[in-house]
Amino acid sequence: MQPETLLLILLFLCAAAYRLGRGRSLSTAGGDRPMARLHSLPSYYGYFTAIWCLLPGLAIILLWITLEPRVITALMVDRLPESVREMSAGALDLAVNDIRNLAAGDVVSTEVDAEMRAAADFYLETRAKSRLLLSIFVLAAAVGGATLAWRRISPGFRARNHVERVIQSALLAASTIAVLTTVGIVLSVLFESILFFRKVPITEFLFGLEWSPQTAIRADQVGSSGAFGAVPLFTGTLLITAIAMFVSVPIGLMTAIFLTEYARSSFRSTAKPLLEVLAGIPTVVYGFFAALTVAPLIREFGTGIGLDVASESALAAGLVMGIMIIPLISSLSDDAITAVPRAMRDGSFALGATRSETVKLVILPAALPGIVGGILLAVSRAIGETMIVVMAAGLAANLTGNPLEAVTTVTVQIVTLLVGDQEFDSAKTLAAFALGLVLFLVTLVLNVIGLRVVRKYREQYE
Amino acid sequence: MNHGRQTARQLMEAGLPRRYSRERRFRVLGMLAVSVGLTFLVLFFASIVMSGYKAFAQSQVALDVYLDPALISPTGATSPEALALGDYSGLVRQSLYDLFPDVSGRRDRRALAQLVSVGASYQLQNLVAADPDAIGETRRVWVPASADVDMVVKGSIDRTLPEESRPVKDPELAWIDRLTETGRLQLRFNTALFTNGDSRDPELAGIRGALMGSFYMLLVTVALAFPIGVAAAVYLEEFAPRNRWTDLIEVNINNLAAVPSIVFGLLGLAVFINWASLPRSSPLVGGLVLSLMTLPVIIIAARASIKAVPPSIKEAALGLGASKMQMVFQHVLPLALPGILTGTIIGMARALGETAPLLMIGMVAFIVDIPQGPLDPSAALPVQIYLWADSPERAFVERTSAAIIVLLGFLLVMNLTAVLLRRRFERSF
C-alpha cells in the first residue's frame, strides 16, 4: 500500500472513531437527558477517540519513513558480493544509487550485470514487504488505540480536559519550531565550519589578505593554491554597505521627518504606501535593474568625466541597495519620531522655535536611540543582501576602498561557491559555510542590539 | 532696562530671516528626499515596462507547409513512433524555399532556413501527431520567427548599422521586408511565453515551468507555515507562562525574521538535502526552506491580531462557561482571522520573490520540463529571472523584463488582496 493511501485510510478510521466515541458517550450516559450526566460535550468524547486513533498510526508512519530507506539499504549492502562491499565509501554510495535507480526504472550510469539486477530485485521485494508490514502495523495501532480510548469512555470521564491537553502540547510544539530553526542554522553552519577550520586555520581565514578559493585538482596546476583569507570579502561587504547607508540614511531620515512633521495627512497617506512598495520589490528585480540600467549609466557617466569605472562597480550595487533600504529606515525612523510625546513639540514651539529647530534640537535627540536601532537593522539587512550584489557586484576579491572598482562580498562568494557541482567535503564548499557562520553571527549581533534598542525606546514613552 | 529689552528684541528680529531661510531649506530637503524615492519608483517601473512589454508579442511567420508524406513517414506508417521519426525541419525548409524560389546556393538557403525558429519543426510534429489525416495536405501555420528576426521587427537591432557590426545581414533584412510586405511576418501575442518551459532559444523560452515551480513551492509553504505559525502565535499569546523559555522563543522569532535569507538556504542545503537527502532542485525543499523563512512573519502578524481582540470578548466567553481552549478557538481566532490572513498573504508575497535561498538548494538548474508535482526538479519565477538576466542574448533581456512584469503582477495582486481583506474585515473594537 502506498503511504498516501494509508494516510487516507487512517483519516477515514479517525472519522469513524469520532462517531463511535461520540455515540458511546451518549449511550453510556443513557436516559432521556444524557447530556446532563456527561462531564464534557459528546463531541469531545469523539475527538478523544479520534486522537488516539490518529496519533499512534501517524507516529509509526513517520518513524517508518525515516528509517525504512536506511534499513533496506543496509540489508541490501549486506547481500552484495564481497568485492563491491570492500569498495571505498564513495564508490559504494554510487553503486547503491545505481541499484536504486535500476529498481525505480531510471537511467543507470554503468552496465547492468546479474548481481546488480539481483540486488535491485531484492530491494524492490524488501520494500514491498516493508510497505505491507507498515500497513499492518499502522492499521493495528490505529484500531487498537481507538479501541482502548473507546473503552475508557464513561459519563464521568473528563474528555475535554484530555483533548485540550493534547491540543496544548501541539501548540507548544509549534512554538518551539522557531527555536529549532535557529538551533538548526547554528548547528549546520557550525558543523561544516569546524570541518573547514580543520583544513584552514581560523586566523588565516579571518585575517588573511588573499581570497582565491580555487583549489587545485592536479598537484601541478598553476595559480590554484587555494587561499582562504576573507579580509577582501569583509572590506568589499563593508564598502557596499557603507555606500548603501550613505544613500539610505539621509534620504530615509529626511523622508520620515518630512512625512511626520511637514506633510499634510492626505499626502502622507499616499506617499507612505508608495514608498513601501520599494520594500516589496523582490531583490532579484533590483539586481537586474542595477546590472542592466544603473551600472552602464554610472560607467558612461564616469568615462564622460574621465574616470575609469569597472563595469561591475561597487557603486552601482551600493546605490541600488541604498534605494531598497530607504523604506526600512524611513518607517523605523517614522515610528521613533511619532513616539516622541506631543508635549515636547509643543514646549519647543511655545519657546518660539521654528519647525526645523524643533526637529533638530528636540525631536531628533529624543528619537535618536530608536533611529540608531533602525539603522543597525538596516546595516544587518545590507550585509546579508544577496541578489543585488550577486548580479551587480563582481567576483574578483579586490582589497580596495575605491567604490568605482569591482569588489566582491561575503554573500556573493557563498553563492558562487555553492552553486553548481560540488564535492561536499572540499575546502571550497566548506568555506561557504564558514562565511555563512560569520554572516549569521554578525547579523545576529546587529539584530539583537537593534531590536532591543528599538523596543526599549518605544516602551520608554508609552 | 528698557534699552536692554529693546536690543534683545532687535537681536531676535535680526536673526529671523536667517532662521526662516534655514527652515525653508530644511523643508525643501525633506521634499527632495521624498521625491527621490518616488522618482526612483517611477523610473524603475517605467524602465521595466519599457523593456519588457515587447516580449508579450512575438514575430511569427506564416508558412504554407505541404505535409509531404515522403518526408514525414516514408514507409506510410502512421503510428506515433513512426511519425516521431519524420523530417519536420525538412518540411519547414522546403516551405521557406517555396516562398523564396529565387534563393539558391547552400549558404543563402541555410541563412533562409534560419529565419524561423527551430521550434517550427516541433510545432509541425505536434500538428501531425494530433491529426495524422493532415498528411498530404497543405496547411497554413504560424511558426515563431528566430530571435534575431524578432529583434529586427521590434527595432531592437539597429538596421542602420554597417552590415559587419550587426547580427542580421543585408539579405536577411531583404527577406524580412518581403515577408512583412506580404503580411506573412507579423507580431502576434506570445503564447509560448506562458505555455513553454525554459529554453536555450529565446523565442521558445517560457515561464510556465517557473510558474508551476513557484506555485508548488508556495503550496508547500502555506500548508506548513500557516498552521504552525497560527498555532505558535496562539500558544505564545494565550497559553505561554511568562518565563525565561517564552522570552527566549520571542527573542528568537524576532531575530529569525531578520536573519539574511541566504543563511536559510545554507540550512536547507545542510539539513534537507545533505542530511535528509530530499530531492535537489525540488519545490518541496524550496517550500520547506521558504516556510521556515515565512514562519516568523506569520507568527508576528498573528500575535498582533490576536492581541487586538479585546479582553471583554474573552471574559464574556469565559463567563458563559467556555474553557480557555473553547474561548480561543471559538471566539478569539475567528475575530483575529482577517489580520492573520493579511499577514500570511504578505508573508507569501515575500516568499514568492525570494531568490537567494533557492540558489543554495540547487533550483538554478536549467530545466526544460514543466514540473508535475512538488518532487520534480523545477525552477521558480525569481530564479528564472536571475537565469535569464545572466544570458548573453539580447532577446533574453526583454524576456527577463517580461518575467519581472509577471512576477510584479502577482505580488501586486497578493498585496492588493491583503489590503482589501484588511479594509473589508477590519473592525475597531
XYZ file of N, CA and C in Angstrom, chain A residues 41 44 70 160 163-165 167-168 170-172 174-179 181-182 184-186 188-189 192 250-252 254-255 257-259 262 267 271 274-275 277-278 280-286 288-289 292-294 320 323 326 352-357 359-360 364 377 380-381 383-387 390-391 411-412 414-416 418-422 424 429 432-433 435-437 439-440 443-444 447-448 451-452 455, chain B residues 16 19-20 22-34 36-38 40-41 43-45 47-48 51 227-236 239-240 245 248-256 258-264 266-267 269-271 274-277 280 292 295 299 322-326 329-330 349 352-356 359-360 364 382-383 385-386 389-390 396-398 400-401 404 407-408 411 415:
606
model
N -18.904 17.798 26.498
C -19.809 17.684 25.361
C -19.520 16.378 24.623
N -16.435 15.989 22.385
C -15.104 15.813 22.964
C -14.760 14.345 23.121
N 17.164 3.578 5.122
C 18.449 3.184 5.686
C 18.497 1.682 5.944
N -12.885 16.474 27.772
C -12.477 17.804 27.299
C -11.075 18.135 27.789
N -8.509 16.156 25.818
C -8.316 16.650 24.451
C -7.563 17.973 24.476
N -7.947 18.838 25.418
C -7.303 20.161 25.453
C -5.835 20.058 25.810
N -5.507 19.077 26.664
C -4.082 18.909 26.990
C -3.298 18.521 25.742
N -4.089 19.186 22.624
C -4.002 20.348 21.722
C -2.951 21.322 22.228
N -2.944 21.512 23.554
C -1.981 22.477 24.077
C -0.550 22.015 23.837
N 0.387 20.293 21.328
C 0.640 20.534 19.903
C 0.998 21.991 19.673
N 0.282 22.892 20.347
C 0.584 24.326 20.205
C 1.997 24.623 20.698
N 2.354 24.026 21.841
C 3.702 24.240 22.385
C 4.746 23.754 21.381
N 4.473 23.583 18.189
C 4.563 24.516 17.065
C 5.428 25.710 17.424
N 5.308 26.178 18.692
C 6.067 27.386 19.030
C 7.545 27.103 19.180
N 7.914 25.826 19.399
C 9.347 25.554 19.526
C 10.027 25.413 18.175
N 9.225 25.344 17.095
C 9.859 25.178 15.777
C 10.774 26.354 15.458
N 10.365 27.557 15.903
C 11.213 28.721 15.664
C 12.569 28.527 16.325
N 12.551 28.009 17.574
C 13.818 27.788 18.270
C 14.616 26.700 17.553
N 14.587 26.003 14.466
C 15.179 26.562 13.253
C 16.510 27.229 13.558
N 16.509 28.043 14.616
C 17.758 28.710 14.979
C 18.825 27.683 15.322
N 18.984 24.676 14.319
C 19.375 24.029 13.067
C 20.367 24.866 12.293
N 20.100 26.166 12.204
C 21.020 27.046 11.476
C 22.394 27.001 12.126
N 22.411 27.195 13.445
C 23.693 27.248 14.142
C 24.443 25.935 13.957
N 24.074 23.526 11.690
C 24.509 23.149 10.344
C 25.697 23.983 9.894
N 25.671 25.306 10.144
C 26.832 26.081 9.689
C 28.043 25.827 10.580
N 29.868 22.364 9.647
C 30.676 22.434 8.424
C 31.859 23.382 8.618
N 20.437 59.373 4.982
C 19.901 60.740 4.846
C 18.532 60.777 4.176
N 18.374 60.036 3.081
C 17.095 60.101 2.371
C 15.972 59.539 3.237
N 16.233 58.384 3.854
C 15.194 57.762 4.670
C 14.813 58.630 5.857
N 15.265 61.956 6.230
C 14.585 63.189 5.815
C 13.158 62.875 5.372
N 12.980 61.715 4.717
C 11.624 61.329 4.317
C 10.734 61.190 5.537
N 11.125 62.549 8.479
C 10.889 63.860 9.101
C 9.838 64.625 8.314
N 9.994 64.630 6.988
C 9.044 65.393 6.172
C 7.633 64.835 6.322
N 7.538 63.510 6.272
C 6.196 62.923 6.314
C 5.536 63.077 7.678
N 5.981 67.686 8.416
C 5.619 68.734 7.471
C 4.404 68.383 6.613
N -1.240 63.785 1.925
C -0.021 63.475 1.196
C 0.685 62.284 1.844
N 1.890 58.961 0.006
C 3.326 58.793 -0.229
C 3.886 57.605 0.540
N 3.285 54.243 -1.111
C 4.053 54.192 -2.358
C 5.521 53.870 -2.078
N 6.059 54.507 -1.021
C 7.458 54.221 -0.687
C 7.610 52.796 -0.175
N 6.197 50.347 -1.323
C 6.288 49.471 -2.495
C 7.756 49.120 -2.766
N 8.641 50.117 -2.540
C 10.073 49.877 -2.763
C 10.563 48.692 -1.944
N 8.782 46.154 -1.129
C 8.156 44.903 -1.536
C 8.692 44.346 -2.841
N 9.492 45.146 -3.563
C 10.034 44.651 -4.834
C 11.074 43.574 -4.550
N 10.980 42.425 -5.204
C 11.956 41.354 -4.958
C 13.373 41.817 -5.275
N 14.331 41.305 -4.491
C 15.702 41.788 -4.653
C 16.285 41.384 -5.999
N 15.789 40.267 -6.563
C 16.339 39.847 -7.857
C 15.997 40.892 -8.926
N 14.861 41.570 -8.741
C 14.471 42.617 -9.681
C 15.382 43.830 -9.526
N 15.693 44.163 -8.270
C 16.669 45.236 -8.049
C 18.003 44.880 -8.688
N 18.622 42.968 -11.266
C 18.512 43.128 -12.717
C 18.624 44.599 -13.092
N 17.917 45.433 -12.332
C 17.922 46.871 -12.593
C 19.326 47.438 -12.400
N 21.662 46.052 -15.313
C 21.375 46.411 -16.695
C 21.114 47.889 -16.921
N 20.724 48.621 -15.903
C 20.427 50.038 -16.103
C 21.404 50.942 -15.368
N 21.568 50.691 -14.053
C 22.363 51.628 -13.253
C 23.852 51.507 -13.563
N 21.846 51.035 -5.588
C 20.542 50.373 -5.698
C 20.143 49.760 -4.361
N 18.715 52.439 -2.227
C 17.312 52.739 -2.559
C 16.387 51.705 -1.931
N 15.790 52.409 1.782
C 15.117 53.656 2.212
C 13.843 53.386 3.013
N 9.205 79.496 20.901
C 9.460 80.282 19.699
C 10.346 79.594 18.677
N 10.599 78.298 18.839
C 11.455 77.607 17.868
C 10.682 77.360 16.578
N 11.378 77.398 15.457
C 10.729 77.031 14.192
C 10.613 75.517 14.143
N 9.901 75.025 13.106
C 9.721 73.584 12.975
C 11.059 72.862 12.851
N 11.924 73.420 11.985
C 13.186 72.705 11.748
C 14.034 72.719 13.019
N 13.955 73.828 13.780
C 14.723 73.851 15.034
C 14.167 72.834 16.021
N 12.694 70.083 15.218
C 13.116 68.753 14.762
C 14.558 68.501 15.161
N 15.422 69.477 14.861
C 16.849 69.236 15.050
C 17.238 69.213 16.533
N 14.801 65.028 17.169
C 15.844 64.071 16.790
C 16.635 63.565 17.995
N 19.534 47.763 12.200
C 18.781 46.731 11.476
C 19.027 46.860 9.975
N 22.370 45.456 9.051
C 22.309 43.995 9.015
C 21.657 43.507 7.733
N 20.615 44.222 7.323
C 19.923 43.877 6.081
C 20.870 44.018 4.877
N 24.170 43.939 4.859
C 25.255 42.948 4.875
C 24.752 41.613 4.342
N 23.516 41.263 4.699
C 23.007 39.954 4.304
C 22.371 39.927 2.936
N 22.232 41.092 2.297
C 21.566 41.140 0.996
C 22.392 40.376 -0.039
N 21.711 39.575 -0.823
C 22.437 38.683 -1.716
C 22.244 38.991 -3.199
N 20.992 39.036 -3.640
C 20.778 39.033 -5.090
C 21.347 40.272 -5.779
N 25.015 39.754 -6.076
C 25.351 38.644 -6.974
C 25.249 39.103 -8.428
N 24.223 39.905 -8.719
C 24.007 40.288 -10.106
C 24.795 41.527 -10.511
N 28.300 37.367 0.714
C 27.152 36.626 0.162
C 27.424 36.185 -1.273
N 28.080 37.043 -2.070
C 28.402 36.655 -3.448
C 29.254 35.396 -3.445
N 29.472 33.088 -1.100
C 28.698 31.907 -0.676
C 27.961 31.344 -1.882
N 27.323 32.230 -2.641
C 26.552 31.764 -3.796
C 27.469 31.120 -4.830
N 28.593 31.782 -5.176
C 29.431 31.204 -6.229
C 30.062 29.893 -5.774
N 28.731 27.672 -3.797
C 27.775 26.574 -3.610
C 26.899 26.288 -4.820
N 26.892 27.187 -5.809
C 26.061 26.914 -6.971
C 26.855 26.077 -7.956
N 26.209 25.095 -8.506
C 26.894 24.230 -9.453
C 27.349 22.955 -8.769
N 28.106 22.145 -9.481
C 28.506 20.859 -8.935
C 29.586 21.053 -7.882
N 29.532 20.240 -6.877
C 30.458 20.412 -5.766
C 30.677 19.080 -5.082
N 31.171 17.568 -1.434
C 30.710 18.185 -0.213
C 31.786 18.387 0.815
N 33.841 24.183 -0.724
C 32.452 24.156 -0.310
C 32.309 24.508 1.159
N 32.204 28.139 2.194
C 30.932 28.852 2.106
C 30.204 28.811 3.448
N 30.305 27.653 4.122
C 29.624 27.558 5.416
C 30.320 28.410 6.466
N 31.851 31.196 5.823
C 31.388 32.554 5.543
C 29.967 32.745 6.066
N 29.139 31.707 5.898
C 27.769 31.770 6.404
C 27.744 31.958 7.909
N 28.658 31.278 8.600
C 28.722 31.415 10.051
C 29.046 32.851 10.437
N 28.592 35.526 8.655
C 27.439 36.349 8.279
C 26.345 36.244 9.335
N 26.051 35.001 9.755
C 24.981 34.784 10.724
C 25.316 35.468 12.045
N 25.188 39.441 11.686
C 23.818 39.970 11.593
C 23.060 39.691 12.886
N 23.357 38.563 13.543
C 22.669 38.257 14.801
C 22.951 39.341 15.834
N 21.189 42.514 14.873
C 19.749 42.419 15.068
C 19.380 42.476 16.536
N 20.115 41.730 17.369
C 19.759 41.702 18.796
C 19.862 43.102 19.368
N 17.095 45.436 17.663
C 15.730 45.167 18.122
C 15.542 45.621 19.567
N 16.576 45.363 20.390
C 16.453 45.723 21.802
C 16.352 47.231 21.954
N 12.946 48.500 20.713
C 11.821 48.183 21.593
C 11.899 48.933 22.920
N 15.903 86.520 12.551
C 14.738 85.834 11.970
C 14.901 85.437 10.511
N 16.883 82.410 10.217
C 16.215 81.214 10.746
C 15.119 80.738 9.792
N 14.404 81.725 9.223
C 13.323 81.328 8.313
C 13.873 80.673 7.060
N 16.607 79.035 6.844
C 17.042 77.694 7.233
C 15.852 76.744 7.267
N 14.766 77.269 7.814
C 13.530 76.484 7.888
C 13.096 76.038 6.493
N 13.126 77.021 5.542
C 12.705 76.682 4.169
C 13.631 75.642 3.550
N 14.946 75.850 3.776
C 15.902 74.895 3.221
C 15.632 73.485 3.739
N 15.359 73.396 5.025
C 15.127 72.099 5.643
C 13.904 71.430 5.023
N 12.878 72.244 4.829
C 11.639 71.737 4.252
C 11.862 71.226 2.827
N 12.638 72.027 2.066
C 12.925 71.613 0.686
C 13.715 70.301 0.677
N 14.672 70.199 1.623
C 15.445 68.952 1.717
C 14.518 67.758 1.933
N 13.562 67.948 2.829
C 12.610 66.873 3.108
C 11.829 66.494 1.873
N 11.368 67.530 1.142
C 10.604 67.251 -0.069
C 11.468 66.507 -1.077
N 12.730 66.960 -1.182
C 13.656 66.294 -2.100
C 13.798 64.820 -1.762
N 13.945 64.536 -0.458
C 14.144 63.156 -0.043
C 12.955 62.298 -0.466
N 11.738 62.814 -0.216
C 10.558 62.034 -0.596
C 10.529 61.857 -2.107
N 12.982 61.810 -4.202
C 13.985 60.860 -4.709
C 13.404 59.454 -4.714
N 12.803 59.080 -3.589
C 12.211 57.743 -3.507
C 11.135 57.543 -4.554
N 10.237 58.527 -4.659
C 9.117 58.377 -5.596
C 9.615 58.376 -7.039
N 12.498 57.416 -8.135
C 13.108 56.134 -8.437
C 12.046 55.097 -8.758
N 10.977 55.136 -7.962
C 9.897 54.164 -8.172
C 9.349 54.278 -9.596
N 10.781 55.754 -12.277
C 11.812 55.386 -13.254
C 11.926 53.883 -13.378
N 11.924 53.237 -12.204
C 12.099 51.805 -12.139
C 10.990 51.086 -12.910
N 9.738 51.446 -12.599
C 8.640 50.773 -13.280
C 8.646 51.109 -14.766
N 11.211 51.782 -16.637
C 12.269 51.085 -17.364
C 11.929 49.610 -17.543
N 11.342 49.004 -16.502
C 10.989 47.579 -16.619
C 9.903 47.390 -17.677
N 11.138 47.986 -21.284
C 11.957 46.945 -21.906
C 11.226 45.607 -21.942
N -0.536 26.795 9.409
C -0.999 26.165 10.643
C 0.013 26.269 11.776
N 1.293 26.042 11.445
C 2.295 26.088 12.519
C 2.414 27.496 13.076
N 2.393 28.479 12.173
C 2.518 29.870 12.621
C 1.366 30.271 13.515
N 0.142 29.933 13.100
C -1.015 30.311 13.911
C -0.969 29.590 15.255
N -0.617 28.289 15.233
C -0.558 27.535 16.483
C 0.466 28.151 17.428
N 1.626 28.511 16.882
C 2.661 29.101 17.731
C 2.190 30.425 18.298
N 1.533 31.233 17.454
C 1.071 32.534 17.926
C 0.027 32.357 19.019
N -0.899 31.418 18.826
C -1.929 31.176 19.843
C -1.267 30.776 21.153
N -0.296 29.868 21.058
C 0.356 29.418 22.295
C 1.032 30.583 23.003
N 1.826 31.341 22.242
C 2.609 32.411 22.866
C 1.703 33.492 23.441
N -1.439 30.992 26.001
C -1.184 29.916 26.954
C 0.178 30.006 27.632
N 1.140 30.621 26.960
C 2.505 30.525 27.459
C 2.625 31.217 28.809
N 11.861 30.695 29.157
C 11.713 29.918 27.933
C 10.904 30.686 26.893
N 12.822 33.529 25.536
C 13.796 33.034 24.560
C 13.123 32.823 23.206
N 11.934 32.191 23.240
C 11.223 31.957 21.988
C 10.920 33.287 21.294
N 10.523 34.273 22.085
C 10.168 35.564 21.498
C 11.354 36.242 20.829
N 12.459 36.320 21.577
C 13.676 36.930 21.018
C 14.070 36.205 19.736
N 13.946 34.879 19.816
C 14.286 34.033 18.694
C 13.490 34.359 17.442
N 12.165 34.488 17.630
C 11.295 34.741 16.481
C 11.621 36.086 15.861
N 11.807 37.096 16.718
C 12.140 38.419 16.184
C 13.456 38.398 15.423
N 14.430 37.630 15.940
C 15.717 37.552 15.249
C 15.604 36.804 13.939
N 14.852 35.698 13.969
C 14.720 34.894 12.750
C 14.161 35.726 11.616
N 14.834 38.585 10.932
C 15.848 39.471 10.371
C 17.101 38.736 9.920
N 17.118 37.408 10.035
C 18.291 36.646 9.566
C 18.339 36.719 8.034
N 19.529 36.939 7.448
C 19.612 37.023 5.980
C 19.070 35.751 5.331
N 18.354 35.920 4.232
C 17.677 34.772 3.638
C 18.662 33.705 3.172
N 19.866 34.127 2.804
C 20.822 33.150 2.280
C 21.221 32.135 3.349
N 21.174 32.572 4.615
C 21.505 31.656 5.708
C 20.475 30.530 5.781
N 19.207 30.860 5.496
C 18.182 29.814 5.441
C 18.503 28.828 4.318
N 21.525 27.998 3.377
C 22.573 27.111 3.899
C 21.957 26.028 4.771
N 20.979 26.432 5.602
C 20.290 25.461 6.456
C 19.613 24.401 5.594
N 20.310 23.476 2.561
C 21.303 22.624 1.899
C 21.841 21.581 2.870
N 22.190 22.025 4.080
C 22.804 21.101 5.029
C 21.790 20.103 5.565
N 20.580 20.573 5.901
C 19.630 19.694 6.588
C 18.762 18.914 5.600
N 21.489 17.457 2.262
C 22.598 16.566 2.574
C 22.266 15.571 3.672
N 21.442 15.994 4.635
C 21.161 15.090 5.748
C 19.927 14.232 5.480
N 18.829 14.875 5.086
C 17.600 14.107 4.865
C 17.521 13.565 3.445
N 18.491 13.912 2.625
C 18.554 13.543 1.199
C 17.209 13.616 0.482
N 17.078 17.196 -4.762
C 17.609 18.518 -5.073
C 16.720 19.225 -6.077
N 10.156 27.955 6.611
C 10.914 28.348 7.798
C 11.135 29.859 7.806
N 7.663 31.664 8.539
C 7.080 31.370 9.840
C 7.132 32.565 10.793
N 3.932 34.418 12.463
C 3.756 34.407 13.920
C 3.600 35.838 14.432
N -17.201 28.839 28.957
C -16.311 28.223 27.972
C -14.969 27.936 28.629
N -14.312 26.869 28.192
C -12.958 26.630 28.681
C -12.032 27.571 27.908
N -10.788 27.677 28.364
C -9.871 28.604 27.712
C -9.685 28.216 26.250
N -9.564 26.892 25.998
C -9.370 26.416 24.632
C -10.586 26.780 23.762
N -11.789 26.614 24.340
C -13.008 26.952 23.585
C -13.050 28.443 23.298
N -10.512 29.100 20.384
C -10.848 28.587 19.054
C -12.210 29.049 18.563
N -13.127 29.383 19.481
C -14.464 29.772 19.022
C -14.671 31.279 18.980
N 3.811 36.684 -0.255
C 4.328 37.555 -1.307
C 5.840 37.671 -1.177
N 7.382 34.499 -2.397
C 7.342 34.364 -3.856
C 8.513 35.081 -4.517
N 8.926 36.217 -3.945
C 10.005 36.983 -4.571
C 11.387 36.559 -4.120
N 11.466 35.616 -3.196
C 12.751 35.262 -2.598
C 13.589 34.410 -3.546
N 14.861 34.747 -3.707
C 15.707 34.032 -4.652
C 16.898 33.354 -4.000
N 17.584 34.095 -3.142
C 18.889 33.642 -2.659
C 18.868 32.239 -2.050
N 18.878 29.451 -4.628
C 20.133 29.174 -5.325
C 20.933 28.126 -4.562
N 20.853 28.187 -3.219
C 21.631 27.267 -2.388
C 21.156 25.829 -2.538
N 18.747 26.379 -9.421
C 19.210 27.167 -10.555
C 19.489 26.312 -11.770
N 11.412 33.834 -9.616
C 12.551 34.752 -9.428
C 13.869 34.143 -9.896
N 14.017 32.824 -9.739
C 15.261 32.191 -10.183
C 15.356 32.242 -11.709
N 14.187 34.566 -13.534
C 14.613 35.933 -13.846
C 16.130 36.044 -13.717
N 16.651 35.465 -12.637
C 18.097 35.504 -12.412
C 18.838 34.794 -13.550
N 18.579 36.815 -16.759
C 19.343 38.061 -16.687
C 20.809 37.793 -16.993
N 21.257 36.559 -16.740
C 22.641 36.195 -16.999
C 22.906 35.816 -18.448
N 16.880 37.813 -24.598
C 16.533 37.406 -23.240
C 16.304 38.597 -22.335
N 16.876 39.762 -22.701
C 16.696 40.941 -21.858
C 15.219 41.293 -21.770
N 14.553 41.314 -22.932
C 13.142 41.687 -22.883
C 12.317 40.593 -22.222
N 13.400 38.707 -19.741
C 13.612 38.889 -18.314
C 12.659 39.954 -17.785
N 12.582 41.075 -18.511
C 11.689 42.141 -18.067
C 10.249 41.668 -18.062
N 9.699 39.678 -15.093
C 9.609 40.568 -13.930
C 8.219 41.187 -13.854
N 5.953 38.646 -12.447
C 6.205 38.486 -11.012
C 5.623 39.654 -10.223
N 5.897 40.882 -10.706
C 5.378 42.059 -10.002
C 3.856 42.056 -10.030
N 2.711 39.824 -7.299
C 2.919 40.462 -5.999
C 1.867 41.537 -5.773
N -0.705 41.636 -2.694
C -0.733 42.735 -1.730
C -2.068 43.458 -1.739
